[in-house]
XYZ file of N, CA, C and O in Angstrom:
628
model
N -50.191 40.527 -60.130
C -51.490 40.102 -60.577
C -52.183 41.279 -61.234
O -51.783 42.419 -61.006
N -53.169 41.032 -62.063
C -53.855 42.146 -62.710
C -54.470 43.087 -61.675
O -54.895 42.654 -60.607
N -54.532 44.390 -62.008
C -55.048 45.356 -61.045
C -56.542 45.208 -60.802
O -57.071 45.754 -59.845
N -57.227 44.425 -61.644
C -58.665 44.226 -61.457
C -58.959 43.057 -60.511
O -60.109 42.752 -60.245
N -57.919 42.391 -60.002
C -58.111 41.218 -59.151
C -57.558 41.468 -57.759
O -56.679 42.290 -57.561
N -58.068 40.725 -56.805
C -57.563 40.756 -55.438
C -56.755 39.480 -55.209
O -57.078 38.439 -55.745
N -55.690 39.595 -54.421
C -54.840 38.424 -54.156
C -55.654 37.324 -53.471
O -56.482 37.591 -52.604
N -55.378 36.092 -53.863
C -56.078 34.960 -53.256
C -55.521 34.689 -51.860
O -54.434 35.146 -51.505
N -56.253 33.913 -51.093
C -55.755 33.513 -49.760
C -54.483 32.689 -49.893
O -53.567 32.809 -49.088
N -54.424 31.863 -50.933
C -53.217 31.062 -51.181
C -52.003 31.974 -51.390
O -50.935 31.744 -50.831
N -52.180 33.020 -52.184
C -51.074 33.957 -52.449
C -50.657 34.669 -51.165
O -49.465 34.812 -50.884
N -51.617 35.104 -50.369
C -51.290 35.816 -49.128
C -50.661 34.888 -48.090
O -49.803 35.312 -47.332
N -51.074 33.619 -48.064
C -50.429 32.673 -47.153
C -48.970 32.451 -47.546
O -48.087 32.366 -46.710
N -48.717 32.374 -48.835
C -47.365 32.110 -49.311
C -46.446 33.314 -49.325
O -45.236 33.185 -49.183
N -47.009 34.521 -49.476
C -46.183 35.709 -49.659
C -46.457 36.809 -48.644
O -45.836 37.870 -48.701
N -47.387 36.588 -47.719
C -47.713 37.625 -46.747
C -48.736 38.592 -47.306
O -49.215 38.432 -48.437
N -49.087 39.626 -46.530
C -50.074 40.607 -46.999
C -49.602 41.272 -48.294
O -48.452 41.674 -48.410
N -50.491 41.354 -49.262
C -50.143 41.911 -50.563
C -50.967 43.158 -50.835
O -52.098 43.283 -50.378
N -50.383 44.084 -51.597
C -51.130 45.247 -52.053
C -50.714 45.543 -53.490
O -49.592 45.258 -53.893
N -51.628 46.131 -54.240
C -51.337 46.474 -55.627
C -50.504 47.752 -55.636
O -50.943 48.791 -55.168
N -49.279 47.675 -56.154
C -48.358 48.818 -56.116
C -48.008 49.356 -57.491
O -47.492 50.466 -57.597
N -48.216 48.589 -58.545
C -47.834 49.063 -59.863
C -48.121 48.041 -60.939
O -48.655 46.963 -60.669
N -47.774 48.399 -62.158
C -48.034 47.542 -63.311
C -46.810 47.507 -64.214
O -45.914 48.334 -64.100
N -46.778 46.554 -65.125
C -45.816 46.573 -66.224
C -46.488 45.946 -67.434
O -47.423 45.160 -67.305
N -46.012 46.331 -68.597
C -46.605 45.887 -69.848
C -45.797 44.725 -70.407
O -44.571 44.803 -70.474
N -46.458 43.656 -70.808
C -45.740 42.487 -71.336
C -45.471 42.589 -72.830
O -44.787 41.737 -73.389
N -45.993 43.628 -73.497
C -45.709 43.801 -74.928
C -44.215 44.003 -75.125
O -43.576 44.768 -74.417
N -43.659 43.311 -76.085
C -42.246 43.467 -76.398
C -41.305 42.634 -75.554
O -40.093 42.716 -75.714
N -41.835 41.826 -74.639
C -40.982 40.959 -73.836
C -40.574 39.730 -74.645
O -41.277 39.327 -75.573
N -39.463 39.093 -74.286
C -39.076 37.850 -74.962
C -40.180 36.794 -74.824
O -40.861 36.716 -73.794
N -40.340 35.990 -75.865
C -41.422 35.004 -75.912
C -41.387 34.032 -74.731
O -42.435 33.677 -74.183
N -40.171 33.606 -74.302
C -40.102 32.649 -73.194
C -40.573 33.277 -71.882
O -41.203 32.610 -71.061
N -40.319 34.569 -71.686
C -40.775 35.246 -70.470
C -42.287 35.443 -70.493
O -42.967 35.232 -69.487
N -42.823 35.815 -71.649
C -44.274 35.955 -71.780
C -44.948 34.617 -71.505
O -45.962 34.549 -70.801
N -44.381 33.538 -72.024
C -44.940 32.197 -71.795
C -44.921 31.848 -70.304
O -45.889 31.307 -69.771
N -43.817 32.187 -69.624
C -43.710 31.922 -68.185
C -44.747 32.727 -67.401
O -45.408 32.204 -66.498
N -44.928 34.002 -67.758
C -45.893 34.863 -67.065
C -47.312 34.364 -67.310
O -48.100 34.220 -66.371
N -47.640 34.073 -68.556
C -48.991 33.598 -68.871
C -49.267 32.242 -68.242
O -50.374 31.972 -67.782
N -48.252 31.367 -68.187
C -48.417 30.070 -67.538
C -48.693 30.215 -66.053
O -49.530 29.496 -65.487
N -48.010 31.159 -65.403
C -48.249 31.390 -63.974
C -49.660 31.924 -63.739
O -50.339 31.525 -62.790
N -50.140 32.820 -64.629
C -51.518 33.308 -64.510
C -52.507 32.167 -64.658
O -53.492 32.089 -63.918
N -52.248 31.275 -65.607
C -53.145 30.135 -65.810
C -53.185 29.228 -64.585
O -54.235 28.704 -64.227
N -52.027 29.045 -63.928
C -51.943 28.144 -62.781
C -52.421 28.765 -61.469
O -53.063 28.110 -60.657
N -52.052 30.040 -61.232
C -52.295 30.630 -59.906
C -53.042 31.955 -59.932
O -53.374 32.476 -58.874
N -53.247 32.557 -61.070
C -53.830 33.898 -61.216
C -52.923 34.999 -60.692
O -53.364 36.119 -60.452
N -51.648 34.696 -60.476
C -50.659 35.704 -60.126
C -49.293 35.197 -60.570
O -49.110 34.022 -60.841
N -48.324 36.125 -60.653
C -46.963 35.797 -61.090
C -45.989 36.343 -60.069
O -46.143 37.468 -59.598
N -44.991 35.570 -59.702
C -43.934 36.032 -58.814
C -42.713 36.368 -59.667
O -42.219 35.523 -60.408
N -42.280 37.622 -59.591
C -41.086 38.075 -60.306
C -40.122 38.697 -59.319
O -40.548 39.336 -58.354
N -38.845 38.546 -59.568
C -37.851 39.227 -58.753
C -37.978 40.736 -58.999
O -38.217 41.157 -60.132
N -37.823 41.557 -57.956
C -37.966 43.010 -58.140
C -37.063 43.579 -59.230
O -37.486 44.434 -60.004
N -35.814 43.105 -59.327
C -34.912 43.633 -60.350
C -35.449 43.364 -61.753
O -35.342 44.210 -62.642
N -36.019 42.182 -61.966
C -36.581 41.856 -63.270
C -37.799 42.728 -63.550
O -37.934 43.272 -64.650
N -38.660 42.893 -62.575
C -39.846 43.733 -62.762
C -39.445 45.160 -63.130
O -40.061 45.782 -64.009
N -38.388 45.690 -62.483
C -37.939 47.045 -62.799
C -37.466 47.150 -64.235
O -37.700 48.146 -64.909
N -36.798 46.130 -64.728
C -36.287 46.154 -66.102
C -37.395 45.986 -67.140
O -37.192 46.259 -68.309
N -38.561 45.520 -66.713
C -39.665 45.299 -67.648
C -40.523 46.548 -67.848
O -41.575 46.484 -68.456
N -40.098 47.664 -67.324
C -40.886 48.884 -67.474
C -41.927 49.026 -66.392
O -43.024 49.505 -66.642
N -41.581 48.626 -65.181
C -42.492 48.705 -64.042
C -42.975 50.137 -63.846
O -42.182 51.079 -63.860
N -44.273 50.312 -63.671
C -44.868 51.629 -63.480
C -45.612 51.660 -62.154
O -46.705 51.108 -62.041
N -45.022 52.272 -61.106
C -45.699 52.325 -59.806
C -46.999 53.112 -59.901
O -47.062 54.135 -60.572
N -48.017 52.617 -59.218
C -49.306 53.317 -59.201
C -49.624 53.869 -57.823
O -50.655 54.508 -57.644
N -48.756 53.623 -56.845
C -48.959 54.178 -55.509
C -47.605 54.235 -54.811
O -46.637 53.645 -55.285
N -47.545 54.937 -53.722
C -46.305 55.023 -52.969
C -46.174 53.895 -51.965
O -47.156 53.273 -51.582
N -44.960 53.623 -51.560
C -44.690 52.655 -50.505
C -44.133 53.457 -49.335
O -43.158 54.197 -49.510
N -44.734 53.339 -48.156
C -44.245 54.148 -47.024
C -42.852 53.715 -46.581
O -42.504 52.541 -46.627
N -42.061 54.683 -46.154
C -40.730 54.391 -45.621
C -40.851 53.944 -44.171
O -41.775 54.344 -43.464
N -39.901 53.145 -43.693
C -39.922 52.747 -42.290
C -39.684 53.961 -41.385
O -39.176 54.999 -41.822
N -40.039 53.812 -40.138
C -39.860 54.890 -39.162
C -38.394 55.316 -39.102
O -37.491 54.484 -39.090
N -38.168 56.615 -39.090
C -36.819 57.157 -39.013
C -36.216 57.507 -40.359
O -35.147 58.109 -40.428
N -36.879 57.140 -41.455
C -36.385 57.429 -42.794
C -37.317 58.442 -43.462
O -38.509 58.454 -43.213
N -36.748 59.287 -44.318
C -37.542 60.328 -44.981
C -36.930 60.635 -46.343
O -35.809 60.214 -46.636
N -37.673 61.365 -47.159
C -37.195 61.769 -48.479
C -36.789 63.231 -48.488
O -37.416 64.055 -47.829
N -35.754 63.564 -49.252
C -35.404 64.943 -49.576
C -35.483 65.048 -51.084
O -34.734 64.378 -51.803
N -36.401 65.850 -51.563
C -36.595 66.007 -53.003
C -36.511 67.488 -53.318
O -37.240 68.289 -52.737
N -35.626 67.852 -54.235
C -35.465 69.270 -54.572
C -36.735 69.808 -55.218
O -37.424 70.634 -54.665
N -37.042 69.391 -56.408
C -38.260 69.800 -57.104
C -38.830 68.564 -57.767
O -38.366 68.147 -58.827
N -39.845 67.971 -57.127
C -40.363 66.687 -57.589
C -40.868 66.762 -59.024
O -40.824 65.789 -59.752
N -41.346 67.917 -59.448
C -41.944 68.034 -60.775
C -40.895 68.245 -61.859
O -41.190 68.095 -63.033
N -39.682 68.599 -61.486
C -38.627 68.768 -62.467
C -38.208 67.386 -62.980
O -37.967 66.467 -62.204
N -38.101 67.236 -64.272
C -37.882 65.919 -64.890
C -36.629 65.210 -64.387
O -36.636 64.015 -64.154
N -35.537 65.929 -64.196
C -34.283 65.307 -63.790
C -33.974 65.462 -62.308
O -32.842 65.286 -61.883
N -34.981 65.798 -61.510
C -34.742 66.022 -60.095
C -34.506 64.701 -59.361
O -35.322 63.784 -59.423
N -33.358 64.610 -58.683
C -33.065 63.385 -57.935
C -33.861 63.378 -56.632
O -34.363 64.406 -56.184
N -33.985 62.216 -56.044
C -34.663 62.061 -54.750
C -33.701 61.333 -53.829
O -33.184 60.272 -54.176
N -33.448 61.901 -52.655
C -32.503 61.306 -51.719
C -33.242 60.850 -50.464
O -34.043 61.577 -49.907
N -32.950 59.613 -50.040
C -33.499 59.089 -48.801
C -32.503 59.401 -47.683
O -31.299 59.239 -47.865
N -33.026 59.860 -46.547
C -32.154 60.213 -45.422
C -32.620 59.493 -44.161
O -33.774 59.088 -44.044
N -31.696 59.365 -43.226
C -31.994 58.789 -41.916
C -32.130 59.960 -40.950
O -31.150 60.629 -40.637
N -33.332 60.222 -40.489
C -33.638 61.417 -39.704
C -32.975 61.432 -38.329
O -32.397 62.450 -37.948
N -33.005 60.346 -37.532
C -32.409 60.428 -36.194
C -30.919 60.765 -36.199
O -30.368 61.127 -35.186
N -30.264 60.646 -37.290
C -28.821 60.886 -37.360
C -28.526 62.098 -38.222
O -27.793 62.033 -39.197
N -29.148 63.235 -37.944
C -28.899 64.475 -38.675
C -29.083 64.342 -40.182
O -28.283 64.832 -40.966
N -30.126 63.631 -40.575
C -30.488 63.477 -41.982
C -29.340 62.893 -42.809
O -29.000 63.377 -43.878
N -28.762 61.823 -42.304
C -27.669 61.127 -42.980
C -28.172 60.522 -44.296
O -29.162 59.800 -44.305
N -27.504 60.792 -45.435
C -27.942 60.214 -46.711
C -27.812 58.686 -46.718
O -26.782 58.148 -46.354
N -28.868 58.019 -47.144
C -28.913 56.552 -47.187
C -28.914 56.038 -48.622
O -28.177 55.133 -48.969
N -29.774 56.614 -49.451
C -29.951 56.125 -50.817
C -30.425 57.282 -51.690
O -30.863 58.311 -51.186
N -30.342 57.069 -53.007
C -30.710 58.157 -53.914
C -31.179 57.599 -55.250
O -30.660 56.596 -55.738
N -32.161 58.262 -55.828
C -32.611 57.980 -57.191
C -32.056 59.103 -58.058
O -32.387 60.272 -57.855
N -31.180 58.757 -59.009
C -30.546 59.770 -59.849
C -30.717 59.411 -61.322
O -30.735 58.231 -61.681
N -30.858 60.442 -62.173
C -31.075 60.152 -63.598
C -29.801 59.715 -64.292
O -28.701 60.126 -63.937
N -29.978 58.858 -65.294
C -28.910 58.525 -66.230
C -29.019 59.600 -67.309
O -30.006 59.660 -68.027
N -28.040 60.459 -67.406
C -28.158 61.633 -68.271
C -28.142 61.317 -69.758
O -28.238 62.213 -70.578
N -28.051 60.059 -70.116
C -28.198 59.700 -71.530
C -29.656 59.367 -71.830
O -29.971 58.839 -72.885
N -30.547 59.673 -70.878
C -31.997 59.444 -71.025
C -32.372 57.986 -71.210
O -33.338 57.656 -71.879
N -31.601 57.089 -70.606
C -31.930 55.668 -70.699
C -32.624 55.153 -69.456
O -33.039 54.013 -69.419
N -32.715 55.941 -68.410
C -33.374 55.471 -67.208
C -32.886 56.189 -65.970
O -32.352 57.293 -66.031
N -33.057 55.524 -64.833
C -32.692 56.071 -63.530
C -31.912 55.026 -62.757
O -32.113 53.823 -62.929
N -31.034 55.496 -61.896
C -30.282 54.622 -60.997
C -30.859 54.740 -59.593
O -31.118 55.839 -59.114
N -31.039 53.615 -58.947
C -31.385 53.567 -57.527
C -30.101 53.142 -56.812
O -29.653 52.007 -56.962
N -29.490 54.070 -56.076
C -28.193 53.828 -55.439
C -28.414 53.690 -53.931
O -29.038 54.549 -53.307
N -27.885 52.613 -53.353
C -28.072 52.355 -51.927
C -26.762 52.544 -51.152
O -25.686 52.505 -51.729
N -26.911 52.719 -49.849
C -25.786 52.842 -48.901
C -24.823 53.975 -49.273
O -23.614 53.786 -49.364
N -25.366 55.178 -49.426
C -24.553 56.343 -49.762
C -23.530 56.675 -48.679
O -22.540 57.350 -48.947
N -23.755 56.237 -47.463
C -22.859 56.539 -46.343
C -21.600 55.663 -46.361
O -20.698 55.857 -45.564
N -21.537 54.700 -47.273
C -20.375 53.814 -47.368
C -19.520 54.187 -48.576
O -20.003 54.837 -49.507
N -18.257 53.772 -48.609
C -17.428 54.035 -49.790
C -18.071 53.440 -51.050
O -18.840 52.480 -50.978
N -17.734 54.002 -52.208
C -18.411 53.638 -53.453
C -18.366 52.144 -53.748
O -19.291 51.597 -54.351
N -17.293 51.429 -53.326
C -17.200 49.999 -53.627
C -18.284 49.177 -52.925
O -18.564 48.062 -53.316
N -18.860 49.716 -51.846
C -19.833 48.978 -51.042
C -21.267 49.449 -51.276
O -22.173 49.038 -50.578
N -21.458 50.302 -52.253
C -22.806 50.776 -52.574
C -23.466 49.824 -53.558
O -22.795 49.111 -54.294
N -24.765 49.822 -53.561
C -25.516 49.010 -54.511
C -26.184 49.903 -55.531
O -26.549 51.041 -55.223
N -26.371 49.407 -56.743
C -27.027 50.188 -57.798
C -27.993 49.293 -58.561
O -27.666 48.171 -58.913
N -29.185 49.815 -58.796
C -30.183 49.150 -59.632
C -30.568 50.126 -60.723
O -30.635 51.328 -60.491
N -30.854 49.629 -61.908
C -31.274 50.470 -63.017
C -32.774 50.309 -63.192
O -33.290 49.189 -63.186
N -33.474 51.432 -63.331
C -34.915 51.413 -63.547
C -35.246 52.280 -64.756
O -34.405 53.032 -65.237
N -36.469 52.196 -65.223
C -36.862 52.975 -66.397
C -37.351 54.369 -66.038
O -37.285 55.269 -66.862
N -37.858 54.576 -64.816
C -38.407 55.874 -64.424
C -37.958 56.239 -63.011
O -37.544 55.379 -62.237
N -38.074 57.522 -62.681
C -37.761 57.966 -61.319
C -38.724 57.326 -60.323
O -38.318 56.903 -59.244
N -39.999 57.255 -60.683
C -40.986 56.660 -59.772
C -40.624 55.220 -59.442
O -40.741 54.785 -58.290
N -40.157 54.455 -60.430
C -39.772 53.066 -60.183
C -38.534 53.006 -59.290
O -38.445 52.155 -58.405
N -37.578 53.918 -59.488
C -36.375 53.944 -58.636
C -36.744 54.278 -57.196
O -36.273 53.634 -56.256
N -37.595 55.271 -57.010
C -38.034 55.655 -55.658
C -38.792 54.505 -55.008
O -38.594 54.192 -53.832
N -39.656 53.849 -55.772
C -40.438 52.724 -55.249
C -39.514 51.585 -54.830
O -39.672 50.993 -53.754
N -38.526 51.264 -55.664
C -37.593 50.187 -55.324
C -36.805 50.536 -54.060
O -36.617 49.685 -53.180
N -36.365 51.783 -53.940
C -35.616 52.198 -52.749
C -36.477 52.100 -51.492
O -35.984 51.705 -50.431
N -37.750 52.454 -51.598
C -38.640 52.334 -50.442
C -38.804 50.874 -50.032
O -38.786 50.541 -48.848
N -38.934 49.974 -51.023
C -39.043 48.542 -50.703
C -37.739 48.032 -50.101
O -37.745 47.238 -49.171
N -36.602 48.508 -50.623
C -35.290 48.114 -50.097
C -35.138 48.573 -48.652
O -34.702 47.803 -47.796
N -35.508 49.820 -48.361
C -35.398 50.340 -46.996
C -36.294 49.556 -46.049
O -35.888 49.228 -44.927
N -37.495 49.236 -46.491
C -38.414 48.484 -45.644
C -37.871 47.092 -45.348
O -37.923 46.616 -44.211
N -37.311 46.440 -46.352
C -36.776 45.083 -46.174
C -35.513 45.064 -45.318
O -35.213 44.055 -44.688
N -34.767 46.172 -45.282
C -33.482 46.211 -44.580
C -33.452 47.198 -43.417
O -32.365 47.542 -42.942
N -34.600 47.650 -42.959
C -34.660 48.729 -41.965
C -33.877 48.416 -40.689
O -33.100 49.258 -40.212
N -34.046 47.245 -40.124
C -33.357 46.924 -38.865
C -31.844 46.910 -39.038
O -31.107 47.475 -38.232
N -31.372 46.268 -40.106
C -29.945 46.223 -40.365
C -29.396 47.628 -40.616
O -28.326 47.987 -40.135
N -30.150 48.452 -41.360
C -29.711 49.822 -41.626
C -29.611 50.634 -40.335
O -28.637 51.359 -40.121
N -30.612 50.503 -39.470
C -30.580 51.245 -38.192
C -29.349 50.873 -37.378
O -28.667 51.743 -36.832
N -29.050 49.576 -37.290
C -27.877 49.134 -36.528
C -26.591 49.678 -37.144
O -25.712 50.182 -36.432
N -26.492 49.590 -38.449
C -25.280 50.057 -39.146
C -25.108 51.567 -38.966
O -24.008 52.052 -38.737
N -26.201 52.304 -39.054
C -26.131 53.765 -38.936
C -25.842 54.205 -37.507
O -25.143 55.201 -37.285
N -26.355 53.476 -36.540
C -26.059 53.812 -35.144
C -24.588 53.552 -34.824
O -23.988 54.258 -34.040
N -23.997 52.525 -35.449
C -22.570 52.266 -35.252
C -21.720 53.405 -35.803
O -20.632 53.688 -35.284
N -22.186 54.050 -36.857
C -21.463 55.192 -37.418
C -21.422 56.357 -36.427
O -20.495 57.150 -36.441
N -22.441 56.436 -35.604
C -22.530 57.520 -34.614
C -21.418 57.385 -33.575
O -20.888 58.359 -33.085
N -21.069 56.144 -33.228
C -20.067 55.903 -32.171
C -18.668 56.243 -32.607
O -18.288 56.280 -33.699
């Protein structure tokens, strides 16, 4: 929804507590997608998009999303343009969980999940910026925190 608006009670009943986390620009989008977005605004004053689609639309985070308990970030030099950000699981000797890494052809960033598993079982999302990759990873960790904790504790045994 636009950053100048607050989520309606209808939206919060249907989607849970909402907070404004970022924006994306609709300029340059395909006409059918713009029509779908504008139609949703006309009907509900908000639009529901899948996170992967929002990331591909040039999503620009405007705030951070907190990580679940037991997870933390390791960032070498946050201000360095190509500096990757790695998510770790603290209770297990800072086990690597996920990472935001640059695409060295300057086309975007990769958000890579499940670093503790063999490469065939890892997940990858493409984003336009490091901030969007970090934001997506934080949302992924929050949505999967319980399953991740169980999986990581099994690795300990």
